[in-house]
Coordinates of C-alpha atoms in Angstrom, one line a residue:
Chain N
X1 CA -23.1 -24.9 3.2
X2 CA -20.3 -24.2 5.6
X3 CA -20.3 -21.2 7.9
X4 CA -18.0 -19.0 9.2
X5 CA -18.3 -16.1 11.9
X6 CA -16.9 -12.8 11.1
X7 CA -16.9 -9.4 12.9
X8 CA -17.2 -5.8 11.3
X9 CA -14.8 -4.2 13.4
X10 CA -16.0 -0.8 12.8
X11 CA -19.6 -1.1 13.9
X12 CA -17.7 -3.6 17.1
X13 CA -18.3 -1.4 20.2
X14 CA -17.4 -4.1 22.3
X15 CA -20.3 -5.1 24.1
X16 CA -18.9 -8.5 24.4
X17 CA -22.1 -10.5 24.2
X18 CA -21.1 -12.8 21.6
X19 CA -18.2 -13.6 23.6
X20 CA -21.0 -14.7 26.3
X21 CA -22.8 -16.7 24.2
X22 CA -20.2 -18.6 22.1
X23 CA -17.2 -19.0 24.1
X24 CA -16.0 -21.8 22.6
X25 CA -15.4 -19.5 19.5
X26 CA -15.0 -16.1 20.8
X27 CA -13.0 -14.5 23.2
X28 CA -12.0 -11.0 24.2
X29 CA -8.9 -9.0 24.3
X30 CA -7.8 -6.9 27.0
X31 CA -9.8 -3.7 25.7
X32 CA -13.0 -6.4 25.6
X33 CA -13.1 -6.5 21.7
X34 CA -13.8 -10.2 20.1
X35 CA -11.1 -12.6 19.0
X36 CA -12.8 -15.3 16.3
X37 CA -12.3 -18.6 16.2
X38 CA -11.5 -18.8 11.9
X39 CA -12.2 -21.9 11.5
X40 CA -16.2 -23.5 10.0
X41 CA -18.8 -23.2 12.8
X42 CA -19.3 -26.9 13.5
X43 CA -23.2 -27.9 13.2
X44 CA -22.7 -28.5 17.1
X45 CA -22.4 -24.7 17.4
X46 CA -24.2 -23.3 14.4
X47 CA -27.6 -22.4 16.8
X48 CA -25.5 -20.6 19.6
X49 CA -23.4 -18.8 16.6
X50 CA -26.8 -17.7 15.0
X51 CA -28.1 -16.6 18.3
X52 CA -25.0 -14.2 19.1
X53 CA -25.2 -13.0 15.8
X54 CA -28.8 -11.6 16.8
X55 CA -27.7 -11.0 19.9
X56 CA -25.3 -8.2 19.0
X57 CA -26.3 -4.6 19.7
X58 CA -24.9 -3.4 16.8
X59 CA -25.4 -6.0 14.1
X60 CA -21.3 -6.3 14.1
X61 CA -20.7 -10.2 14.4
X62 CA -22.2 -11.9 10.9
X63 CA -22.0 -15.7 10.0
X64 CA -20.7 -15.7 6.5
X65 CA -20.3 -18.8 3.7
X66 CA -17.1 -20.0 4.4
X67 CA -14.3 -19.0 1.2
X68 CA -16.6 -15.5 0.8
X69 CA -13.8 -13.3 1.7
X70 CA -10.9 -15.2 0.6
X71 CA -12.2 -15.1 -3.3
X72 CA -11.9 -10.7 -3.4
X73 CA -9.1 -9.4 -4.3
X74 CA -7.7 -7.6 -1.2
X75 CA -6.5 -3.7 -0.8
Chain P
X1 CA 2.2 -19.4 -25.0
X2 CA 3.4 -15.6 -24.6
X3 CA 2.8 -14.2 -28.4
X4 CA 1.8 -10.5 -28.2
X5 CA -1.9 -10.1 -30.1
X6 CA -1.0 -6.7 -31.3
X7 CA 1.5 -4.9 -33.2
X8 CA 3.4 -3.1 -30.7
X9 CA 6.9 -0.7 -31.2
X10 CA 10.0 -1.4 -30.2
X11 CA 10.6 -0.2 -26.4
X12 CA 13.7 1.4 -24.6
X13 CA 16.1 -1.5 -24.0
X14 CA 17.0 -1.5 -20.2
X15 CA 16.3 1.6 -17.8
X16 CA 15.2 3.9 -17.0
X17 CA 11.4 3.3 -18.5
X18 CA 9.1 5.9 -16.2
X19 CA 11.7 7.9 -16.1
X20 CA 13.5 7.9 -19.4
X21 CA 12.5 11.2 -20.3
X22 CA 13.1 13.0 -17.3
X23 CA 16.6 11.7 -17.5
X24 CA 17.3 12.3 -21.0
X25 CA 16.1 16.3 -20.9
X26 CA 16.2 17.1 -16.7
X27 CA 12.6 18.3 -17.5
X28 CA 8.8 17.5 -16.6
X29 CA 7.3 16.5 -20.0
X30 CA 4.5 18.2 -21.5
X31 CA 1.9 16.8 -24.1
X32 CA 3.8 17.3 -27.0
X33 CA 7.6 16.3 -26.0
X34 CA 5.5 13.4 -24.0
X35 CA 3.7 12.1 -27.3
X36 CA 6.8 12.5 -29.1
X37 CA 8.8 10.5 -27.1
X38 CA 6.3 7.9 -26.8
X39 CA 3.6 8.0 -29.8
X40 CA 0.0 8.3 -29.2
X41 CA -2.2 6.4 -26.4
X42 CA -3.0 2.6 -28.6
X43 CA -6.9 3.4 -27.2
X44 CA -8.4 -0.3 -28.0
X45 CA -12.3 0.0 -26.6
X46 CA -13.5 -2.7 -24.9
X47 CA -13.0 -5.1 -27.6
X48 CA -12.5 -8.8 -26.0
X49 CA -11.0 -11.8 -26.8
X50 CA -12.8 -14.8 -27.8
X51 CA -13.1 -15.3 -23.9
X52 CA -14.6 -12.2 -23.3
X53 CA -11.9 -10.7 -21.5
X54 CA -11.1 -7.0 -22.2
X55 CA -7.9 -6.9 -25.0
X56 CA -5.7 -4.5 -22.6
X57 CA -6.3 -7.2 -19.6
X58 CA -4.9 -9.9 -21.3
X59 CA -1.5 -8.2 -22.0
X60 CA -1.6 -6.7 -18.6
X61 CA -1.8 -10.5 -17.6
X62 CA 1.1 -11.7 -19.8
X63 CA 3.2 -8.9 -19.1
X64 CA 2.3 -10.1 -14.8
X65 CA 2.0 -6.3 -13.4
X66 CA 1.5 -6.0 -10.3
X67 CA 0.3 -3.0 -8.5
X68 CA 2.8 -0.8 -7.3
X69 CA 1.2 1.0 -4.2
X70 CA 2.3 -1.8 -1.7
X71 CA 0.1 -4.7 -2.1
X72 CA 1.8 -6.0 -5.2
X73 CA -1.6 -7.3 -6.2
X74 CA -1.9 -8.5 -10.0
X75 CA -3.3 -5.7 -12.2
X76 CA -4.7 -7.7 -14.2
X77 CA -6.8 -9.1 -11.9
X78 CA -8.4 -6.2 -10.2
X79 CA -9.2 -5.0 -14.6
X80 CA -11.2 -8.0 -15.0
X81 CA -12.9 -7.7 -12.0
X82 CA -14.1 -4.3 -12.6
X83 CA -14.8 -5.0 -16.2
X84 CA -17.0 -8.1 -14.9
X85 CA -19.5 -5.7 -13.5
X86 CA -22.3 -3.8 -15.4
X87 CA -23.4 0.2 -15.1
X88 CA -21.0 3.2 -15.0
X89 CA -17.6 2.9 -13.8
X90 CA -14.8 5.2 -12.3
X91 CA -10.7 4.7 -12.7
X92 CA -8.8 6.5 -9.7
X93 CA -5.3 6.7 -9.8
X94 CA -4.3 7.2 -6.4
X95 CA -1.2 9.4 -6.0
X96 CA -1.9 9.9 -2.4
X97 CA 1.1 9.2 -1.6
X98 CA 0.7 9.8 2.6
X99 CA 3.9 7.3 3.2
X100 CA 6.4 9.9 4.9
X101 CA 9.3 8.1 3.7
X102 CA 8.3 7.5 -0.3
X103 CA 8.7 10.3 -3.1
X104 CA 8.3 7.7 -5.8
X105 CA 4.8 8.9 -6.6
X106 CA 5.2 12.7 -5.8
X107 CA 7.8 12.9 -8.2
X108 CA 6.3 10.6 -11.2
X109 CA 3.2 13.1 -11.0
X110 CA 5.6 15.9 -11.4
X111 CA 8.1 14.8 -14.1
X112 CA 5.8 12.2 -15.9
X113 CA 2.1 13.1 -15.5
X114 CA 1.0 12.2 -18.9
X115 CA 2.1 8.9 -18.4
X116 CA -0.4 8.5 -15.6
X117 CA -3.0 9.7 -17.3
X118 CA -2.5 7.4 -20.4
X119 CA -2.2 4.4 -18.2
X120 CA -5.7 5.7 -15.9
X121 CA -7.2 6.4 -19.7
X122 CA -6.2 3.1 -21.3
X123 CA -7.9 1.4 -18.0
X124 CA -10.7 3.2 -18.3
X125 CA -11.3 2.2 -21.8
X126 CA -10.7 -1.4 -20.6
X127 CA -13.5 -1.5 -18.3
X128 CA -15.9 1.2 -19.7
X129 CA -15.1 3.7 -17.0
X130 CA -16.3 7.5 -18.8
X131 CA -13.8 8.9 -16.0
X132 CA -10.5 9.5 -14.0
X133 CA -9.7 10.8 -11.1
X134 CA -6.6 11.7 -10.2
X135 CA -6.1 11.4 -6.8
X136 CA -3.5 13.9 -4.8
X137 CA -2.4 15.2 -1.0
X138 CA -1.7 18.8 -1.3
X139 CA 1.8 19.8 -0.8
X140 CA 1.1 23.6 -2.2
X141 CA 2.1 22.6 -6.1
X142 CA 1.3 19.2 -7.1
X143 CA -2.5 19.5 -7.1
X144 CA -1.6 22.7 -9.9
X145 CA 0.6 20.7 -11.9
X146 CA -1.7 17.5 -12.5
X147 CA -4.3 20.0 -13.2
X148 CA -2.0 22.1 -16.2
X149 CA -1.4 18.8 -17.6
X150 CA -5.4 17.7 -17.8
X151 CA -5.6 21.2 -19.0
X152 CA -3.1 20.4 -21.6
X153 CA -5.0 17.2 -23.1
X154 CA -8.4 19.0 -22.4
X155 CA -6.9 21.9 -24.9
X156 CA -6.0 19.0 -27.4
X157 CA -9.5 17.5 -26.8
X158 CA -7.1 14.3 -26.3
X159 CA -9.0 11.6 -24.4
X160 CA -12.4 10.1 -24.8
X161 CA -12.8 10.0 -20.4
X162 CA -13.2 13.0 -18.1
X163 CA -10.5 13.6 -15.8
X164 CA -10.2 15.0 -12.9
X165 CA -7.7 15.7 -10.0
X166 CA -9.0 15.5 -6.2
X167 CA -7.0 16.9 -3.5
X168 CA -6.9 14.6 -0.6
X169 CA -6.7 15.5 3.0
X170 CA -3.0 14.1 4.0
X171 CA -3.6 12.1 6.5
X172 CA -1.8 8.3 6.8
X173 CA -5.0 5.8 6.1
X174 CA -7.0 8.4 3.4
X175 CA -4.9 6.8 0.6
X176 CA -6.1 3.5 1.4
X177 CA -8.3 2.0 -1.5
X178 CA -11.5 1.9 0.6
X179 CA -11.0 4.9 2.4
X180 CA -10.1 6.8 -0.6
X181 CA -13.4 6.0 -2.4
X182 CA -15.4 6.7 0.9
X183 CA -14.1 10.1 0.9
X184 CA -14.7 10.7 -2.8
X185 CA -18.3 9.4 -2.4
X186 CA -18.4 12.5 0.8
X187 CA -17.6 10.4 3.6
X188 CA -14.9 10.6 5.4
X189 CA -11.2 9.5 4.5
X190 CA -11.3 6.6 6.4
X191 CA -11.4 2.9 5.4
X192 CA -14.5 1.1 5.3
X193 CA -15.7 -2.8 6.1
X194 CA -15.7 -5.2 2.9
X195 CA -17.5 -6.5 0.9
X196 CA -18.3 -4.4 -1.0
X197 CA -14.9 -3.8 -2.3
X198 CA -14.5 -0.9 -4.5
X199 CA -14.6 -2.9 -8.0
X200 CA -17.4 -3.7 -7.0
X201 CA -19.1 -0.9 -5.4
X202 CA -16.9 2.4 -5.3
X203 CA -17.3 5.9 -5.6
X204 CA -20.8 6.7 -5.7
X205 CA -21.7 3.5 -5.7
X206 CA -20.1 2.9 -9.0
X207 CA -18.0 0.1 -10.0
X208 CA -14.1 1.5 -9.7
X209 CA -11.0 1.0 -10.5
X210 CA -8.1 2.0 -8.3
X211 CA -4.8 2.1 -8.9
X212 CA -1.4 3.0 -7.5
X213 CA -0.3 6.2 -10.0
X214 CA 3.1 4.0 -10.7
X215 CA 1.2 1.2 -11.9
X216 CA -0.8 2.9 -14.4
X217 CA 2.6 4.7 -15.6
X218 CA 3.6 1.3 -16.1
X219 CA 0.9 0.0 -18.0
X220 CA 0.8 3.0 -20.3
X221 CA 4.4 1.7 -22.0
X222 CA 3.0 -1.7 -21.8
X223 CA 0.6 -1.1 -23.5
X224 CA 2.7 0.7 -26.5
X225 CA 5.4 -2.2 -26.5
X226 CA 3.7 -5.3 -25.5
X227 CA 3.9 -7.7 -22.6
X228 CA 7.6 -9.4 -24.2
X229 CA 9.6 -5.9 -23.7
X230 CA 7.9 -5.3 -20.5
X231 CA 9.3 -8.8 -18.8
X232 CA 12.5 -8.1 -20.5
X233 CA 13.9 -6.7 -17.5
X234 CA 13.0 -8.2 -14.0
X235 CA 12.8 -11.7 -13.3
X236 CA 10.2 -14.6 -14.2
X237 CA 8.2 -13.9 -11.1
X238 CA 8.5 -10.3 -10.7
X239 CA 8.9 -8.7 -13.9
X240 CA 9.7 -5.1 -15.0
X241 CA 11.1 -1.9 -13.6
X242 CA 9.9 0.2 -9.9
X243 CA 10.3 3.2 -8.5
X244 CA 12.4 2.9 -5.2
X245 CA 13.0 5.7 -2.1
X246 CA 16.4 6.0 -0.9
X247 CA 17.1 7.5 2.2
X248 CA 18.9 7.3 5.3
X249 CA 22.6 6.9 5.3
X250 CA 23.0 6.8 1.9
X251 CA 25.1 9.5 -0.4
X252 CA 22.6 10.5 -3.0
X253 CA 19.2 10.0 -1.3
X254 CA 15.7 10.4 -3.7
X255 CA 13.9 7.8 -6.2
X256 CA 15.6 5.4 -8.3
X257 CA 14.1 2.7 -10.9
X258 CA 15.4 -0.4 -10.8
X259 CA 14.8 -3.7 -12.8
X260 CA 13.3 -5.7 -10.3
X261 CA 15.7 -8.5 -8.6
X262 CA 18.2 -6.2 -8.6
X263 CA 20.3 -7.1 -5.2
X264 CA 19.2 -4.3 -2.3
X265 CA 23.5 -3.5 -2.5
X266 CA 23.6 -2.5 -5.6
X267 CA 20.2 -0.7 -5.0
X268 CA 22.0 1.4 -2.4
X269 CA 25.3 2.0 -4.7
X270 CA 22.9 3.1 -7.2
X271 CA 22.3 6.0 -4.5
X272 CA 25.6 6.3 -4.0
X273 CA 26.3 3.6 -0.9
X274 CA 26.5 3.6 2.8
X275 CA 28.0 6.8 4.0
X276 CA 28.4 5.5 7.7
X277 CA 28.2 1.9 9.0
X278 CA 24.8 1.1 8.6
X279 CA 23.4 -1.7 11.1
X280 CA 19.8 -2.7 9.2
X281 CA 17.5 -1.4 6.7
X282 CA 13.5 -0.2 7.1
X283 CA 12.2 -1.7 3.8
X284 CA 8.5 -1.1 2.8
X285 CA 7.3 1.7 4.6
X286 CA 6.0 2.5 8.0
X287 CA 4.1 -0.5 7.7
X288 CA 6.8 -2.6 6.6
X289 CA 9.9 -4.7 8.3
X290 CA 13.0 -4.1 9.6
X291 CA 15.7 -6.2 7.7
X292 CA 19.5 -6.5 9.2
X293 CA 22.2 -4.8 7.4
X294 CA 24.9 -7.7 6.5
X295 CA 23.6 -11.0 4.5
X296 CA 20.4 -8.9 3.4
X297 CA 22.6 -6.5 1.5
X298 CA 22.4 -9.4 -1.2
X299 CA 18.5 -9.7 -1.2
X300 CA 17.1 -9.4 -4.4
X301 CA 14.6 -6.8 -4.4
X302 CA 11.1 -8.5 -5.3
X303 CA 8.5 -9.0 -3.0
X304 CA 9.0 -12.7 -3.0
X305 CA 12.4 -13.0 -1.3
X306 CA 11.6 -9.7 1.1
X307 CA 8.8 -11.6 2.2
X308 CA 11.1 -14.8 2.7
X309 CA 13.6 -12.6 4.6
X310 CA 10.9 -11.5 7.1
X311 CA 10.2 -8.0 5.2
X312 CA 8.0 -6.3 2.9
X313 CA 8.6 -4.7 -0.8
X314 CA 5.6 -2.9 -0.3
X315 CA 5.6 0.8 -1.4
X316 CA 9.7 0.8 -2.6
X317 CA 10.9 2.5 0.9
X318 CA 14.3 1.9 1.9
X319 CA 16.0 3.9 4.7
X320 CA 19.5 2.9 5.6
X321 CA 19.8 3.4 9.4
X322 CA 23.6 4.2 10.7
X323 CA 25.1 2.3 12.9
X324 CA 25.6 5.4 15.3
X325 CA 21.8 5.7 15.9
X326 CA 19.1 3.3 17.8
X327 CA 16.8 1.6 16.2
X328 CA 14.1 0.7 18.9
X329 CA 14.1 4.7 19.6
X330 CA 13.4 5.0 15.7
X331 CA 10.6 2.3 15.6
X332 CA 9.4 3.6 19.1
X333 CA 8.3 7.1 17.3
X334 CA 6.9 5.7 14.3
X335 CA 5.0 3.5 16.3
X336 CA 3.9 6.6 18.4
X337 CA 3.1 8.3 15.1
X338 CA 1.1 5.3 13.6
X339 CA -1.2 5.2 17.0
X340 CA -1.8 8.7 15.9
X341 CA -2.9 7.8 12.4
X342 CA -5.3 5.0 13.6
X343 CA -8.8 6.1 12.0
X344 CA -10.1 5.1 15.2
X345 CA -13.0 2.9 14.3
X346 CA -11.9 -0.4 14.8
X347 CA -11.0 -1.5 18.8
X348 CA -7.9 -3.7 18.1
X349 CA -6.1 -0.5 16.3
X350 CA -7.7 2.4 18.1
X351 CA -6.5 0.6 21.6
X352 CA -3.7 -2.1 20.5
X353 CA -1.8 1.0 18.7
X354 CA -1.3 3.3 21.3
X355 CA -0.5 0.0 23.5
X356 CA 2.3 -0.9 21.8
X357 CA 4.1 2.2 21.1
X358 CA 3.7 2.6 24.9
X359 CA 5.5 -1.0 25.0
X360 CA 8.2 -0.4 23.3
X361 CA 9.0 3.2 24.8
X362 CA 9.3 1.8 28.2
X363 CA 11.4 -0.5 26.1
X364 CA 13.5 2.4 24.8
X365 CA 13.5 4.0 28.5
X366 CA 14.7 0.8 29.6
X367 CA 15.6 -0.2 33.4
X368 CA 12.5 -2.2 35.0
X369 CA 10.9 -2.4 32.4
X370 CA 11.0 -6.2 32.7
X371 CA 7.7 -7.7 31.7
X372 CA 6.9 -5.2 28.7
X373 CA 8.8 -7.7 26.4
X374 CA 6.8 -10.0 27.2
X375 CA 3.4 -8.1 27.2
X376 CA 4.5 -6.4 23.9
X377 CA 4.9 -10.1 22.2
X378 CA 1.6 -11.1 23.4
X379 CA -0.3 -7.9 22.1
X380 CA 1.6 -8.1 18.9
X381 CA 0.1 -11.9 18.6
X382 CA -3.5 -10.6 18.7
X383 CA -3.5 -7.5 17.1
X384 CA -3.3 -8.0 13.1
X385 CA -5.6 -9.1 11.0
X386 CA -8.4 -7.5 13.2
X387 CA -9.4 -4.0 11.7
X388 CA -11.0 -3.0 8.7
X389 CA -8.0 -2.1 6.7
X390 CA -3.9 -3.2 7.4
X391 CA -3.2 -0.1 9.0
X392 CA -2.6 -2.5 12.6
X393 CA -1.1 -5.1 10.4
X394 CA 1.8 -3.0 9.3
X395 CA 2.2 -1.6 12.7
X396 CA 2.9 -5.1 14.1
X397 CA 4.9 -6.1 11.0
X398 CA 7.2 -3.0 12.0
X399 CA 7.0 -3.7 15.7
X400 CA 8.1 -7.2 15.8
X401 CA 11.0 -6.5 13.4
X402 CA 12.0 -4.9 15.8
X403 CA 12.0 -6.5 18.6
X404 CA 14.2 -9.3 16.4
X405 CA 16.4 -6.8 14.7
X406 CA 17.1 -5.0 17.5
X407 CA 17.1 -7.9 20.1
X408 CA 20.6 -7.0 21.0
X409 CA 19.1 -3.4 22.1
X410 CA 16.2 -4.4 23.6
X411 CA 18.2 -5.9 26.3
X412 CA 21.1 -3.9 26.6
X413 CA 18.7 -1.3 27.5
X414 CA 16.8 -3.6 30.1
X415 CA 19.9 -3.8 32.0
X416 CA 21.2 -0.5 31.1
X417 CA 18.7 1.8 30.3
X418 CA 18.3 4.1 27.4
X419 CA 21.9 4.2 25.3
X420 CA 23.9 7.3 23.9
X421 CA 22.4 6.5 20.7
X422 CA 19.0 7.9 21.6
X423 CA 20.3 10.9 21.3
X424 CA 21.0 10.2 17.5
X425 CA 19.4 13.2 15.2
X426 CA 16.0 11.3 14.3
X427 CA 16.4 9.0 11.0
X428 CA 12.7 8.2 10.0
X429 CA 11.0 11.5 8.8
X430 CA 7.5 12.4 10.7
X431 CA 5.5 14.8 9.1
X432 CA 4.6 18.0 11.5
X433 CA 1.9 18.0 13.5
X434 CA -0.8 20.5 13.0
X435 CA -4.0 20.7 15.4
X436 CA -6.2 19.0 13.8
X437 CA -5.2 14.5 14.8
X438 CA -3.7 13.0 12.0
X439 CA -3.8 15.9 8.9
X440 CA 0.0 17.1 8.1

């Protein structure tokens, strides 16, 4: 099953340690909150994306089945 | 194949439809003038179809409403989803209406309450919900006069559902669906992360509908005259009537309903027309777009071909802005006003707000402000699509309008600094400040 990585923005408190651990999918804005790569974690990456995920102090980034969010009707 | 499965009675021809009433007696309806203009609430239970679906869904999906609070999201839809689940559910009708430019829903509550409350009663017999809430901001008399019309049908013993009304704190992002349920479950008006979305798990943890107050107005005539009357105005992809807010430059300024498609000129002739040269329109809301005055006079007004023009339908908004005033000055407060409204728990709105609407008043301020163009298009490029709800999403949307509306603007002022139209009497209406951040 096909993963995805998706932040919680309101438990983000921009730690940035995903952004440390999985650079080839995250990034950081100027005010050090994560910019994520939307596209499927290739299995390449899927043990660095699981590690961040853990990694987080807050529990914020999540690795989702890709299509979850896009099959809710949004608002 | 479109055949209506129930009897239904003849519907008014044309417009007005929400507002028929008010316009034939220039007076709020009570129960009785209400039920004899319309006939009683056709209550059908949560009998389905052959497929299951509730009865009241399926003509909601033939008839193609679409919620009217901004989103334009099928009504149907949401209905199924909510009847899908299991266990108690709520319907809120959510007539927090926190959009500073929009009267539409104020004054539906206050002419037309009882069609509100058929349409949140008729939904909650869809999906099993044993009650409504009625969802408000305080203005001093609304909260009163949703209350003295629950009182009325409470009197009459009228509904099978409890109602309700709820008094919301006024600021900008409690209306939103998410936030709305959070502070009805006692947390705080502010939006939460999803899932769970509220048909899902809503107010107290209960499966709940929301809707926009306008949409369930609508869906309490469909429901009397079937989904062929209700697309007998509109057009194939966006049928039926909606509630729009003219202001601005216009002569007559207040809430209209039009047939959707209706071309945004005759929209504004409707109000009267243009009572200065007016140089582009704010179409949406404070989260929507900018659109040029000119070729978009002949956009038809569904959300389809404002999105094609670079806008938003959104919540019916429409100021006209004159000529004589400056439009990056305008978007330059709102923007300073929407910071303000961030609920402050999510790092892309909470700092990328306050960022911008810094941006673009150097941009107003003009002179050396070279660079901030530039740094204003990049921030724009990473903000949206980053918090919780689409609070930072309709900032941006409003932002970069700007900046390609008002191009013209943005760099006579670079070279220039600010111009004589800054001075112009402020256009888009803010609501007062008080102490507390954010609550009108």
């Amino acid at each position: 099953m096909s993963k995805r990585l998706r932040v919680n923005p309101i438990a983000c408190d921009a730690h940035g340690l995903c952004a440390e651990l999985l650079p080839e999918l995250i990034t950081l804005d100027e005010w050090g909150y994560p910019i994520i790569d939307p596209e499927q974690v290739t299995p390449a990456l899927l043990g660095h994306a699981r590690r961040a995920v853990a990694a987080c102090p807050t529990l914020a980034l999540h690795l989702t089945d890709a299509g979850d969010s896009a099959t809710q009707p949004d608002r | 194949m479109s055949t209506a499965s129930t009897v239904h009675t003849a519907g008014p021809a044309g417009l007005p439809r929400l507002l028929a009433d008010w316009h034939a007696t220039g007076r709020p309806a009570d129960l009785a003038a209400h039920l004899k203009r319309y006939g009683p609430v056709p209550l059908r239970g949560r009998r389905r179809s052959r497929r299951g679906a509730p009865m009241l869904a399926a003509t909601v999906e033939r008839a193609g409403l679409a919620g009217h609070g901004g989103a334009w999201f099928p009504a149907a839809a949401k209905m199924r989803a909510v009847a899908a689940g299991r266990g108690p559910a709520v319907v809120v009708a959510n007539g927090a209406e926190s959009e500073p430019a929009s009267g539409k829903d104020r004054l539906l509550l206050y002419v037309a309450p009882h069609l509100v409350v058929d349409g949140a009663v008729l939904a909650a017999d869809a999906v099993g919900a044993g009650e409504v809430i009625v969802c408000v901001h305080d203005d001093g008399r609304l909260p009163g006069r949703v209350e003295a019309a629950i009182a009325e049908r409470d009197a009459a013993e009228y509904d099978p559902v409890r109602l309700q009304v709820a008094t919301v704190p006024g600021r900008y992002v409690a209306s939103e669906e998410t936030a709305l349920v959070h502070w009805l479950s006692g947390g705080a008006p502010v939006p939460t992360f999803t899932p769970p979305r509220p048909y899902q798990r809503g107010v107290n943890g209960r499966r709940t509908l929301v809707h926009n107050v306008e949409t369930l107005a609508h869906l309490a005539l469909l429901a009397r005259y079937g989904d062929a009357w209700f697309r007998g105005i509109g057009t194939p992809q966006a049928p039926g009537s909606t509630l729009v807010t003219l202001s601005g430059s216009v002569a007559r300024q207040g809430v209209y309903e039009i047939a959707l498609g209706t071309p945004l000129r005759e929209v504004l002739d409707l109000a009267g027309g243009p009572t200065e040269p007016v140089q582009a329109l704010l179409v949406g809301g404070y989260g929507g777009a900018w659109i040029p005055a000119g070729t978009s006079l002949d956009l038809p007004l569904t959300p389809a071909h404002l999105r094609a023009a670079g806008g938003v339908l959104g919540a019916g908004v429409i100021v006209a802005l004159p000529a004589a005033s400056c439009g990056l000055a305008e978007t330059a407060r709102v923007l300073g006003w929407l910071a303000e409204q961030s609920a402050g728990q999510c790092g892309p709105c909470a700092h990328g707000l306050p960022a911008i609407a810094d941006d673009l008043a150097l941009l107003v301020k003009g002179g050396r402000a070279h660079g901030v163009g530039d740094r204003l298009r990049k921030r724009l490029a990473v903000i949206a699509g980053r918090g919780a709800c689409h609070h930072p999403d309709g900032a941006v949307r409003l932002a970069a309008s700007a900046l390609s509306v008002f191009a013209a603007d943005v760099d006579d002022h670079l070279r220039h600094g600010p111009c004589p139209r800054v001075l112009h009497t402020p256009v888009l209406p803010l609501p007062q400040r008080t102490s507390e951040r954010g609550h009108p």
